[in-house]
CSV table of C-alpha atoms in Angstrom, one decimal:
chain,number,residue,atom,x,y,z
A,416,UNK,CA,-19.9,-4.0,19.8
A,417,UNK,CA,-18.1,-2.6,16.3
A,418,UNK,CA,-21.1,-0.9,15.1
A,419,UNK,CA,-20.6,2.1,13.4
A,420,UNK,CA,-23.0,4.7,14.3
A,421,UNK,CA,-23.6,7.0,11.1
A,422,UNK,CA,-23.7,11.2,10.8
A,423,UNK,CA,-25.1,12.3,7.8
A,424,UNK,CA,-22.2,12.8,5.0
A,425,UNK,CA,-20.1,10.3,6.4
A,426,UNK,CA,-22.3,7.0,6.3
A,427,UNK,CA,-20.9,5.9,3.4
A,428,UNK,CA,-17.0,6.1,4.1
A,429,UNK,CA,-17.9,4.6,7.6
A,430,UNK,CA,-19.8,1.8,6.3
A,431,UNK,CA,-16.9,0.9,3.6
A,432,UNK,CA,-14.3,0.9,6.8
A,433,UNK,CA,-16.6,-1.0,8.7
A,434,UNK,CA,-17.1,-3.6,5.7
A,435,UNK,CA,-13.3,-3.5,4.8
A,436,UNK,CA,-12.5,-4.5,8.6
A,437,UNK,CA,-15.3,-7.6,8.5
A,438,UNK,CA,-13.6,-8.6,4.9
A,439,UNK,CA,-10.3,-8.6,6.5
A,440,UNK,CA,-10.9,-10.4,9.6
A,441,UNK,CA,-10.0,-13.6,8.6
A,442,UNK,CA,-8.5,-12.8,5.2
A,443,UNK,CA,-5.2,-11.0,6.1
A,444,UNK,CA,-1.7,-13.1,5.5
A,445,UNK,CA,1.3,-12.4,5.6
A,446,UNK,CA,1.8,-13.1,1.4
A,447,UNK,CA,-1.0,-10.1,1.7
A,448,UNK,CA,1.2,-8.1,3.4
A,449,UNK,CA,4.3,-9.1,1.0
A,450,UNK,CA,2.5,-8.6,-1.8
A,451,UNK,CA,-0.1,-5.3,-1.3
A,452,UNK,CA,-0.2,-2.5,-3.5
A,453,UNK,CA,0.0,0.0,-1.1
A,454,UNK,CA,3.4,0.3,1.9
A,455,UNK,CA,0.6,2.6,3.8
A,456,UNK,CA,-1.7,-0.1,4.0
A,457,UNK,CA,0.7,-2.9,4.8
A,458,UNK,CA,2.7,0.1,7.6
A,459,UNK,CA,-0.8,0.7,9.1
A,460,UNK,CA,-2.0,-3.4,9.1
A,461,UNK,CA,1.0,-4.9,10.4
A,462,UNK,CA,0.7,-1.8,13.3
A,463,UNK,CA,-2.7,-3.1,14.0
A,464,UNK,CA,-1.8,-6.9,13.5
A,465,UNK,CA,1.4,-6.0,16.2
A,466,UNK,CA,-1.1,-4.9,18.1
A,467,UNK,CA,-3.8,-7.4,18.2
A,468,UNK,CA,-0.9,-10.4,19.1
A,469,UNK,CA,0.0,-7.9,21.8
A,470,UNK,CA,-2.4,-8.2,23.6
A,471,UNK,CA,-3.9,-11.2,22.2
A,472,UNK,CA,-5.4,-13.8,25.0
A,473,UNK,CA,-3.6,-17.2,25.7
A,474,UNK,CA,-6.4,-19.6,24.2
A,475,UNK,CA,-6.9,-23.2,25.0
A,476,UNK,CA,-5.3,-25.9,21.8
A,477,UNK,CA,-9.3,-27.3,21.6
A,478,UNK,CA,-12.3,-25.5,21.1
A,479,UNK,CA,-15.5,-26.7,23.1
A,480,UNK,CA,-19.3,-27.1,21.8
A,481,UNK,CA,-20.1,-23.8,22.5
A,482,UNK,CA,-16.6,-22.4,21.1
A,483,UNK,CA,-17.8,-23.4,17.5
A,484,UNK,CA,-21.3,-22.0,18.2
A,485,UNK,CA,-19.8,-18.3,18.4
A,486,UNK,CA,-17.6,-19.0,15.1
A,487,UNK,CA,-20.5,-20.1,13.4
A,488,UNK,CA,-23.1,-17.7,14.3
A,489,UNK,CA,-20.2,-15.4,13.3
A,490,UNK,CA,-19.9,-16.3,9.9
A,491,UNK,CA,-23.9,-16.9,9.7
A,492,UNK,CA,-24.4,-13.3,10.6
A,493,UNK,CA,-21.6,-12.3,7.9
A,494,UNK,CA,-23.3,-14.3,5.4
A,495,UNK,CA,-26.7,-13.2,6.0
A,496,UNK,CA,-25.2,-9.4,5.7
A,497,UNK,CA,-23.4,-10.7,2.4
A,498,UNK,CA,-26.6,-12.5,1.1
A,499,UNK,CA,-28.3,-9.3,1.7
A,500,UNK,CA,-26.2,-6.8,-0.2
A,501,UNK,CA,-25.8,-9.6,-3.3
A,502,UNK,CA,-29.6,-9.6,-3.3
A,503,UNK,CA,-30.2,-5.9,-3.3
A,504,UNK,CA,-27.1,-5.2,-5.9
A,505,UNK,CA,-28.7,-7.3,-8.1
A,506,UNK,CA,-32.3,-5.3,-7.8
A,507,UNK,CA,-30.6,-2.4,-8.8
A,508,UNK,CA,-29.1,-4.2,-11.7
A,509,UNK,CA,-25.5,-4.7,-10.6
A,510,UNK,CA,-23.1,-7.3,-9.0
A,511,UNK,CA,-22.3,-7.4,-5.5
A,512,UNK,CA,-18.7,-7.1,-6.7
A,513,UNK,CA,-19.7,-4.1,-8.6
A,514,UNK,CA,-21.8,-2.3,-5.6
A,515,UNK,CA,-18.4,-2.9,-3.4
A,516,UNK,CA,-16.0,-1.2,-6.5
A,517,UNK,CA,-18.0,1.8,-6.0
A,518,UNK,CA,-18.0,1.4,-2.3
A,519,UNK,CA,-14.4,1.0,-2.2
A,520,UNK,CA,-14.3,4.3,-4.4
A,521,UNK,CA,-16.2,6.5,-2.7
A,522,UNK,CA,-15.2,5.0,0.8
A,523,UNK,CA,-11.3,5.5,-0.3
A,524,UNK,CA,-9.4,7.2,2.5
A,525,UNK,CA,-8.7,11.1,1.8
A,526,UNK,CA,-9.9,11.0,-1.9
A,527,UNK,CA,-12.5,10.2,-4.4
A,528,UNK,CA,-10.4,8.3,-6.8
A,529,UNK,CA,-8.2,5.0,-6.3
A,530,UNK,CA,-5.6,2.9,-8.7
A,531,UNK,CA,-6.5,-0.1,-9.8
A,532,UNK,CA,-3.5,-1.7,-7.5
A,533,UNK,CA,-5.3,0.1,-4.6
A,534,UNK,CA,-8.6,-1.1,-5.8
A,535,UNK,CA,-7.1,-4.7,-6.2
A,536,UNK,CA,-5.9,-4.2,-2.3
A,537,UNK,CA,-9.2,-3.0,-0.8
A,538,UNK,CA,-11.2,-6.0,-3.2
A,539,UNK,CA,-9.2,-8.6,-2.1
A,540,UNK,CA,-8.9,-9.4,-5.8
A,541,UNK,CA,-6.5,-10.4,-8.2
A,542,UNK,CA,-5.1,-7.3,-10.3
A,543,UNK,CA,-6.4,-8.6,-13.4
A,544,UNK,CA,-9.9,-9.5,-12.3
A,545,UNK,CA,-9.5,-6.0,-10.7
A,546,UNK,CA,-9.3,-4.6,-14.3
A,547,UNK,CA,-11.8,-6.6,-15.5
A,548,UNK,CA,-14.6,-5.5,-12.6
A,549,UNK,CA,-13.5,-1.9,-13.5
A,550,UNK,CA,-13.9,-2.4,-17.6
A,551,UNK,CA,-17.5,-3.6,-17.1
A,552,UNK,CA,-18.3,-0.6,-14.7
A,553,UNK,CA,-17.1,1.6,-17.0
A,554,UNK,CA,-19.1,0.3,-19.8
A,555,UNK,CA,-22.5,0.9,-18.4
A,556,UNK,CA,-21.3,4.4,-17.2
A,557,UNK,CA,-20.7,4.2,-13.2
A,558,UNK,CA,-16.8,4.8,-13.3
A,559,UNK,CA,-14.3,6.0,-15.4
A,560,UNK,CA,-10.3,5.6,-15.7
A,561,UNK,CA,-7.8,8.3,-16.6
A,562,UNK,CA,-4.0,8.6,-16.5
A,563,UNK,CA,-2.5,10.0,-12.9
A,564,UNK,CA,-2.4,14.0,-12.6
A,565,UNK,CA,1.2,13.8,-11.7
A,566,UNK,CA,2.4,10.3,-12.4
A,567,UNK,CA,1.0,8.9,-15.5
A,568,UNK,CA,2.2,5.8,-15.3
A,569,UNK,CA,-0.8,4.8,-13.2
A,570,UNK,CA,-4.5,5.0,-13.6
A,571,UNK,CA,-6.7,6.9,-11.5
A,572,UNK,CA,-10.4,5.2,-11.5
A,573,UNK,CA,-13.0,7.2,-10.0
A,574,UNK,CA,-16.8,7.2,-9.8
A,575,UNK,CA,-19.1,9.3,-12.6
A,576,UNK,CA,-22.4,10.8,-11.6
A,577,UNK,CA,-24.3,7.6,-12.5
A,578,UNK,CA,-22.3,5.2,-10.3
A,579,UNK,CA,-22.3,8.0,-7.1
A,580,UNK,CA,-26.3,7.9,-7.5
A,581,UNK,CA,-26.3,4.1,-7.5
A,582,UNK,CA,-23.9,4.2,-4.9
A,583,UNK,CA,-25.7,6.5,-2.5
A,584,UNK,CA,-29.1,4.3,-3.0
A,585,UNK,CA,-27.5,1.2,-2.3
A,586,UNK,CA,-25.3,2.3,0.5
A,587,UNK,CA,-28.6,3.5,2.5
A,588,UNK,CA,-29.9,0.0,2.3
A,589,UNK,CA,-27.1,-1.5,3.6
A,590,UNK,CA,-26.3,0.9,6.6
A,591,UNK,CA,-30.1,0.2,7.3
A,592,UNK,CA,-29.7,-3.7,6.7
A,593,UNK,CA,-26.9,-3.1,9.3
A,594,UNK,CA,-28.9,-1.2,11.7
A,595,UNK,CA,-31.4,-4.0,11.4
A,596,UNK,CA,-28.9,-6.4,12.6
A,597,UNK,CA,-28.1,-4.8,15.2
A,598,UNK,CA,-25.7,-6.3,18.3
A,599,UNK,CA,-26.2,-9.5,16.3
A,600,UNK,CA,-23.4,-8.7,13.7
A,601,UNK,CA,-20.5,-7.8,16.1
A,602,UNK,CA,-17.2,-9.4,16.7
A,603,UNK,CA,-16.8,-12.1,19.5
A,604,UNK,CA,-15.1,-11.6,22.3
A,605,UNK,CA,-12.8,-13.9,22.3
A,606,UNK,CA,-12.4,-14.0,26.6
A,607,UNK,CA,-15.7,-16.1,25.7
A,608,UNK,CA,-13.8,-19.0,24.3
A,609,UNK,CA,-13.4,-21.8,26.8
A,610,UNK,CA,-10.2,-22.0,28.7
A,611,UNK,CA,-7.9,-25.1,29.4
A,612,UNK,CA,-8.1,-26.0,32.8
């Protein structure tokens, strides 16, 4: 199972590593890889996607009854985890896009701030939708953009006291929702996919 267990203090970044992964699963290309924002993001996901083929199972060409059964209690269990964190986003008054912008801020490896390109990366968004999700944050007060300490030719976006308090709120539902779910939201293992014979 991928569960992530959570320590206090770190339940947030581990939840927004655990979410990027599910995100990723089946979204990663290789245009992604051409085209990301970050060359430490595409180094360390071709590593892992080099890795994965490695040692990636010979499957069979068809996939049986019970082969589409896993993929779709799969996705089911990713949907109901989505459906979940739209529904409580909107409670507090927020998109689900919005609560994973924050997310994606706070969770951002080794500091609390992120470029929009970054941002765009981690979103799985377009840049200037990115830009758009980060202007209507910014108007109701949960982040805030200012020009790079040593580089000003990017923008560093990062989370304001009203967005971290949101954050924190919202985040404890969801590691709970996840908790909830238990061994049901895991990954497949894929040795349980019917083999040719």
């Amino acid at each position: 199972m991928m569960m992530a267990r959570f320590a206090a203090g770190s339940e947030v970044k581990e939840y927004a590593h655990w979410m990027e992964f599910l995100f990723k699963l089946h979204t990663v290309t290789d245009a992604d890889l051409k085209h990301s924002g970050s060359s430490t993001i595409v180094l360390a996901r071709i590593t892992i996607l080099q890795a994965l083929h490695m040692s990636k199972p010979t499957l069979p060409k068809t996939l049986s009854k019970a082969d589409y059964e896993i993929l779709a209690d799969f996705r089911y269990q990713i949907r109901r985890y989505l459906r979940f964190s739209e529904e409580a986003s909107q409670q507090y008054g927020i998109t689900g896009l919005q609560y994973l912008l924050l997310l994606q801020l706070k969770g951002f490896p080794g500091r609390e701030w992120a470029t929009v390109a970054e941002l765009a990366e981690r979103l799985q968004a377009h840049h200037h939708g990115t830009v758009n999700l980060i202007t209507r944050c910014e108007k109701v007060g949960l982040v805030e953009r200012r020009k790079g300490d040593g580089d000003q030719r990017f923008v560093q976006v990062s989370l304001l006291p009203k967005g971290e308090q949101l954050l924190k709120e919202l985040a404890l539902l969801h590691r709970d929702q996840l908790a909830d779910l238990g061994t049901a939201l895991s990954i497949p293992d894929v040795s349980a996919f019917s083999r040719d014979i």
